C-alpha positions as a Python dict, from the first residue, in 0.01 Angstrom:
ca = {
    (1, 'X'): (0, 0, 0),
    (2, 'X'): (389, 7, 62),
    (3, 'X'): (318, 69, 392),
    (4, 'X'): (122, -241, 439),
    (5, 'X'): (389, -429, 284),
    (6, 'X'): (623, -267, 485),
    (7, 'X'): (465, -488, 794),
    (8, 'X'): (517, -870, 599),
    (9, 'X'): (166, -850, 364),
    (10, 'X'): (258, -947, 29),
    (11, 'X'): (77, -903, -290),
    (12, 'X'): (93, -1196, -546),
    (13, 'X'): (-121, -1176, -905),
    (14, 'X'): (-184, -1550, -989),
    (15, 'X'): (-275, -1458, -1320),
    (16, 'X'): (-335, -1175, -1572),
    (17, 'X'): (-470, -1354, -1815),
    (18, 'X'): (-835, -1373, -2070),
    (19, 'X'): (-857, -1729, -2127),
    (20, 'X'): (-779, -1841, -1791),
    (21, 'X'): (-851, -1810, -1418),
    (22, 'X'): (-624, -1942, -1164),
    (23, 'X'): (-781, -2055, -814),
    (24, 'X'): (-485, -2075, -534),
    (25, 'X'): (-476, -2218, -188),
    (26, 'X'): (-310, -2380, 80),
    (27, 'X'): (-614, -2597, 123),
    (28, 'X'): (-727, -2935, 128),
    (29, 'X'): (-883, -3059, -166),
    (30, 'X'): (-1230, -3057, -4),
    (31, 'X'): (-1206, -2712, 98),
    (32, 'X'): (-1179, -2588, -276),
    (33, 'X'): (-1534, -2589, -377),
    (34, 'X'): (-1658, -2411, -25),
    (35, 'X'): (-1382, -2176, -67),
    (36, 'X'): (-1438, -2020, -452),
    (37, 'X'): (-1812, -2053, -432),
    (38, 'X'): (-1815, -1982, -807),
    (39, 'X'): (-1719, -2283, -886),
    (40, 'X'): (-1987, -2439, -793),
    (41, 'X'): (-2261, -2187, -968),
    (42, 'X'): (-2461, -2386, -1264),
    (43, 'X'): (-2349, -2093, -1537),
    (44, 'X'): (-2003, -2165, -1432),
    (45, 'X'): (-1837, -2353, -1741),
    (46, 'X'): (-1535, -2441, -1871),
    (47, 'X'): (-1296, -2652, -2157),
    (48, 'X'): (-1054, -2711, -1989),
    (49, 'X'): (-907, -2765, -1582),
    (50, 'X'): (-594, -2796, -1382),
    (51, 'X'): (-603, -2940, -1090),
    (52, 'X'): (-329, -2957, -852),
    (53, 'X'): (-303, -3129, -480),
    (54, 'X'): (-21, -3203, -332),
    (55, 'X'): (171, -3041, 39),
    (56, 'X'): (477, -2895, -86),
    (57, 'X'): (767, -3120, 34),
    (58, 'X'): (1121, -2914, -120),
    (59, 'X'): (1020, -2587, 21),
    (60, 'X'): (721, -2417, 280),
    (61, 'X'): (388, -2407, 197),
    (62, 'X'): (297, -2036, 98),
    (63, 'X'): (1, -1918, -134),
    (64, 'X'): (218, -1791, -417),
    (65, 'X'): (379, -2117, -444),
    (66, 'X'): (60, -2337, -451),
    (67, 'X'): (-21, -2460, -781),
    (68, 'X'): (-112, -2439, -1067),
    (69, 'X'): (86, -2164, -1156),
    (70, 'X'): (52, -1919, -1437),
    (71, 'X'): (138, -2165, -1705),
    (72, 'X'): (203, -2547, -1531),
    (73, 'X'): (148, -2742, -1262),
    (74, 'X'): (392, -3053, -1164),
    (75, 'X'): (425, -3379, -1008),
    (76, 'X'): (758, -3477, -934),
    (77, 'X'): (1153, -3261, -835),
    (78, 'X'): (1372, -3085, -1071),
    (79, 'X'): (1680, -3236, -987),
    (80, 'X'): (1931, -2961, -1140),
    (81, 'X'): (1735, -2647, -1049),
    (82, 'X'): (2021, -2482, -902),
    (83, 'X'): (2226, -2509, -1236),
    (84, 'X'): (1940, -2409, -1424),
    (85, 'X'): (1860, -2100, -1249),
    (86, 'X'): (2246, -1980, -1255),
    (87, 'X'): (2236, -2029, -1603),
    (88, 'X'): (1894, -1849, -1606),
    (89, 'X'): (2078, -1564, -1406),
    (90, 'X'): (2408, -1567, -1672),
    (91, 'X'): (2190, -1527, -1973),
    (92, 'X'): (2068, -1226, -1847),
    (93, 'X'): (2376, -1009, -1973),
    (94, 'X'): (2377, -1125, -2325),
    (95, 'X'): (1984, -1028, -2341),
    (96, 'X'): (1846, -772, -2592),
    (97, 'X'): (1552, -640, -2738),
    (98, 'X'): (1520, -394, -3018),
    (99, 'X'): (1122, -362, -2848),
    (100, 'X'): (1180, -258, -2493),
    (101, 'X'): (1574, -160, -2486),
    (102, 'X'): (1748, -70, -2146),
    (103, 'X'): (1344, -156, -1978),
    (104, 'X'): (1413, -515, -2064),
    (105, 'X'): (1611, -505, -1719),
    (106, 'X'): (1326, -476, -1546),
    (107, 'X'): (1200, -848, -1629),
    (108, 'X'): (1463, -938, -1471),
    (109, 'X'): (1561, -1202, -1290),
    (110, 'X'): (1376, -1438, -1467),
    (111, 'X'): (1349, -1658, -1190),
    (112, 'X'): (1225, -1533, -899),
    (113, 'X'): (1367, -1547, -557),
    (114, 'X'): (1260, -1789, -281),
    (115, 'X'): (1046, -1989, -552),
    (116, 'X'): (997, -2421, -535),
    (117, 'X'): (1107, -2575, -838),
    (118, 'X'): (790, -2629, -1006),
    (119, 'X'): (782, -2201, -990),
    (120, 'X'): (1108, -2154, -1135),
    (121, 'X'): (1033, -2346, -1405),
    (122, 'X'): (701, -2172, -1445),
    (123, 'X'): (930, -1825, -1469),
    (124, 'X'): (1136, -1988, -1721),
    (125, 'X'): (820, -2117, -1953),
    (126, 'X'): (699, -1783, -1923),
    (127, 'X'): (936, -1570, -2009),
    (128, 'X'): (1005, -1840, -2339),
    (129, 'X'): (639, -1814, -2419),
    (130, 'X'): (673, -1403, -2401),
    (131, 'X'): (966, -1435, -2611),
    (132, 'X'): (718, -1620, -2895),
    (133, 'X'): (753, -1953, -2865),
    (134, 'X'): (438, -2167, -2879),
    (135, 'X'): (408, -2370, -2563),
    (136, 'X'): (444, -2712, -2652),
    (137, 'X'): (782, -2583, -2813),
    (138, 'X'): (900, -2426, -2505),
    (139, 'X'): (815, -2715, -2265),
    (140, 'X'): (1048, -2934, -2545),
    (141, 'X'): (1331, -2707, -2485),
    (142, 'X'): (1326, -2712, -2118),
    (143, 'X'): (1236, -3081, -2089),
    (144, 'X'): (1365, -3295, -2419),
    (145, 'X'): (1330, -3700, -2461),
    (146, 'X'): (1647, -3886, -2435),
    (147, 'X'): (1760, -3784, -2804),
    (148, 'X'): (2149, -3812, -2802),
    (149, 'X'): (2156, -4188, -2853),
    (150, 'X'): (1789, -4226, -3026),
    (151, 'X'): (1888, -4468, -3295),
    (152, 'X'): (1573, -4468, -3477),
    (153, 'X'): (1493, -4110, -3483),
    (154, 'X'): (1475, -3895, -3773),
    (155, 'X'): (1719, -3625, -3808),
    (156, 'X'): (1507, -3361, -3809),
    (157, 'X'): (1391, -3424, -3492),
    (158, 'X'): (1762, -3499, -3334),
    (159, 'X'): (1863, -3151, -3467),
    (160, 'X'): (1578, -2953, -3335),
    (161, 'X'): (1718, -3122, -3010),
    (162, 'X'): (2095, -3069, -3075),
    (163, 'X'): (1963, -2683, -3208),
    (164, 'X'): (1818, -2610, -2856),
    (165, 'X'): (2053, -2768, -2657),
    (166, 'X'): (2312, -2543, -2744),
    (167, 'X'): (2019, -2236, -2591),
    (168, 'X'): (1889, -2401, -2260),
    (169, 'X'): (2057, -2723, -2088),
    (170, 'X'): (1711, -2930, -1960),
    (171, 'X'): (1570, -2937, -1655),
    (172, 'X'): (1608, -3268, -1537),
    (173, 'X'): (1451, -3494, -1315),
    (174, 'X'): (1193, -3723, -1230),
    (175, 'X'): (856, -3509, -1323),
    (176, 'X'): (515, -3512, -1499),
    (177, 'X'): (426, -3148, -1615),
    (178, 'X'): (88, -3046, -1764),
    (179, 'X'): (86, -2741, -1899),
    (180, 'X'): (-196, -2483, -2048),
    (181, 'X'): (-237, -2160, -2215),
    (182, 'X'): (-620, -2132, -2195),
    (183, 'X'): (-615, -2245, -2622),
    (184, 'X'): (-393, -2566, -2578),
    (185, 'X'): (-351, -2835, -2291),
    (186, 'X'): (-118, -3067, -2276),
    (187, 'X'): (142, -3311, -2061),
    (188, 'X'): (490, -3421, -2059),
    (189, 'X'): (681, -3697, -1893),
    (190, 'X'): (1007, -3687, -1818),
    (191, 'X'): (1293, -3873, -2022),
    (192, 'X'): (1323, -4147, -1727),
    (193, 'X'): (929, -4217, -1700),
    (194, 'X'): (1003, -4180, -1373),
    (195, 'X'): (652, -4053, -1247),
    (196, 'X'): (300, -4181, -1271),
    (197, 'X'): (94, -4028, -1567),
    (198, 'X'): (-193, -4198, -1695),
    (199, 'X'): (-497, -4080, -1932),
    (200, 'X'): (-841, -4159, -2050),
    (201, 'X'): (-1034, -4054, -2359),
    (202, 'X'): (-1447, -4109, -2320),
    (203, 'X'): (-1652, -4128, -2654),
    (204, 'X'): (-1795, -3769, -2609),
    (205, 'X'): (-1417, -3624, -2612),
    (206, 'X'): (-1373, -3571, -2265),
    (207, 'X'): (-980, -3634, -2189),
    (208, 'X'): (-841, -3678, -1800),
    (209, 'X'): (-511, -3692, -1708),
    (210, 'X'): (-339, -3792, -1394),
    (211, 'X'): (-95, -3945, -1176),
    (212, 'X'): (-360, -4247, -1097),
    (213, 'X'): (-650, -4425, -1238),
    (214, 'X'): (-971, -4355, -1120),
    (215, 'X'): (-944, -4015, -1027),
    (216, 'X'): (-1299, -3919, -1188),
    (217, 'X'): (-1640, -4166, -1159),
    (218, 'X'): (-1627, -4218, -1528),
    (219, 'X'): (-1907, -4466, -1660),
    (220, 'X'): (-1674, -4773, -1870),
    (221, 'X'): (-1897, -4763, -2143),
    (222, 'X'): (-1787, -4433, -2244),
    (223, 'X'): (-1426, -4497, -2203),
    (224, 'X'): (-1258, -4586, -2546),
    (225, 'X'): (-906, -4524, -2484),
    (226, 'X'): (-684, -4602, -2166),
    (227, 'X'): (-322, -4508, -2169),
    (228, 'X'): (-71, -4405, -2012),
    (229, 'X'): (242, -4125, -2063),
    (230, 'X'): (512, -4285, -2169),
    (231, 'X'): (904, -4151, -2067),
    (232, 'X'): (1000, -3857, -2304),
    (233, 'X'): (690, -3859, -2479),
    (234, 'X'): (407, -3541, -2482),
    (235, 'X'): (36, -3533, -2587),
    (236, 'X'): (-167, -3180, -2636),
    (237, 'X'): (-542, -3105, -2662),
    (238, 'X'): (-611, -2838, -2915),
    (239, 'X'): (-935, -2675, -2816),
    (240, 'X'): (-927, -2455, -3138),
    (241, 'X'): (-870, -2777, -3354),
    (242, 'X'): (-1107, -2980, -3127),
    (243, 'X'): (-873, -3284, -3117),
    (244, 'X'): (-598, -3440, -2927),
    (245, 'X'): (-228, -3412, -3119),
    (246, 'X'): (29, -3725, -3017),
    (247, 'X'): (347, -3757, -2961),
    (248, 'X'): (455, -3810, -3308),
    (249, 'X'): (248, -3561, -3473),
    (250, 'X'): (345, -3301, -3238),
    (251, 'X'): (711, -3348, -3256),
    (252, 'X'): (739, -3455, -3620),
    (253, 'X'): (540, -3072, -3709),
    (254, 'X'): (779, -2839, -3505),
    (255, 'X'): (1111, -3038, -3645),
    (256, 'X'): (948, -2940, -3995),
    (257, 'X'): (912, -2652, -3912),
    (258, 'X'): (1267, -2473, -3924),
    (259, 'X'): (1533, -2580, -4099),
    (260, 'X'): (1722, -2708, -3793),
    (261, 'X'): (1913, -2905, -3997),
    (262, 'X'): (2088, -2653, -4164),
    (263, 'X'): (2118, -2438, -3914),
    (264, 'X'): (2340, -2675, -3707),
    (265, 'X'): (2589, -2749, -4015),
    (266, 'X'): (2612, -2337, -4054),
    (267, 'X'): (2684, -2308, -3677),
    (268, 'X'): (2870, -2632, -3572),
    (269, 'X'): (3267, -2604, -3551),
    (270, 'X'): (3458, -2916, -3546),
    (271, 'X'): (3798, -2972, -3395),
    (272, 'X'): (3911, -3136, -3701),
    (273, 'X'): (3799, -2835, -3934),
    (274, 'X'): (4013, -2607, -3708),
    (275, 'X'): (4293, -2498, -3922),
    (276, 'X'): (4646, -2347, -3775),
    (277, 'X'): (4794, -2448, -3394),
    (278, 'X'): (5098, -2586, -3319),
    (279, 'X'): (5156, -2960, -3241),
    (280, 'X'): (5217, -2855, -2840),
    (281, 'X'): (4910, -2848, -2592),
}
């Protein structure tokens, strides 16, 4: 009660979700099992896992801020996370919603106080996710590939780019995100490739992802695919489509899938359309 918390306990909900459970811990990774005894119960099953070890090395260890978190887990630093949250902070005054009305302040701020990089941008995919986004689309807003100078890529896919940009400026730096809503898994790599993030598909659709090889005992024979995350690029597992959507597909379906295009040449104001001014500066 408040007068518990009045004396330093804290109350954190890790998740409040159907699809998934999230297991927290400032633990070693052999102290995991012992620790949740229900994952090791026989009727205990699953699609999907998360796994994340790793001592926290930008801020203190604390249980709220061990991973996973409610929506990602994260290898890596977010290199412009104090930018990002101020702009986080500035959008707050031109937020509205014709659902909640003056209660929308109390989501706010987005990003919580005192939390490591990996949970600000966890507040930040949340609150995108809430707002209706699919996931994959909201982790390609925060993190985009290196699209400004893309020769080859099609235009639909710069101008969903360009169409976001102008919303939320990425969060940048070297960092391998996975990322789940309990229907959909999925990982990203950053533009720079700048952290570890390999992958293997086995024969009977089993798909592991991590920073190194050989993280599971996985027979060879059932291996058919080895790869690896390449910088920029994104792959998501489907679990209601039972399959595994690239890079292309993925990318190629949500530029398709507004007419970004469009909307930029109706928005965009160039200097050289600008009519009046004098000649002086």
């Amino acid at each position: 009660g408040s007068e518990k918390l009045k004396h330093g306990l804290q109350f954190y909900i890790c998740s409040l979700s159907t699809k998934v459970i999230i297991y927290k811990g400032m633990l070693t990774s052999g102290q995991v099992l012992p620790y949740f005894s229900d994952l090791t119960d026989s009727d205990y099953q699953t699609h999907l896992a998360m796994v994340h070890s790793r001592f926290s090395t930008n801020t203190f260890p604390s249980w709220d801020r061990a991973q996973p978190l409610r929506f990602m887990s994260h290898n890596g630093e977010i290199n412009t996370l104090r930018g990002n949250t101020n702009w986080m902070r500035a959008r707050v005054g031109n937020a509205a919603s014709p659902m909640f009305g003056a209660q929308l302040k109390k989501l706010f701020p987005v990003v919580e106080p005192h939390c490591s990089d990996s949970g600000s941008f966890d507040n930040v995919l949340e609150f995108l996710l809430m707002n209706g986004r699919t996931l994959q689309e909201a982790v390609l807003m925060m993190v985009p590939e290196a699209w400004q100078k893309h020769e080859t890529m099609s235009e639909e896919r710069r101008a969903f780019y360009e169409y976001f940009s102008c919303m939320m400026e990425p969060w940048d730096g070297p960092a391998a995100i996975a990322f789940t809503d309990g229907r959909q898994i999925g990982a990203t790599l950053d533009r720079n490739g700048l952290r570890p993030s390999r992958y293997i598909v086995t024969a009977d659709d089993l798909v592991v992802m991590a920073s190194e090889s050989g993280v599971l005992p996985i027979d060879e024979g059932r291996i058919v695919k080895k790869w690896r995350l390449q910088p920029g690029k994104m792959f998501l597992i489907d679990l209601e489509q039972g399959r595994m959507i690239d890079d292309e597909e993925l990318k190629a379906t949500l530029a398709n899938s507004k007419p970004y295009t469009q909307w930029i040449e109706n928005l965009r104001i160039r200097l050289d359309d600008v009519v009046g001014g004098g000649s002086g500066g």
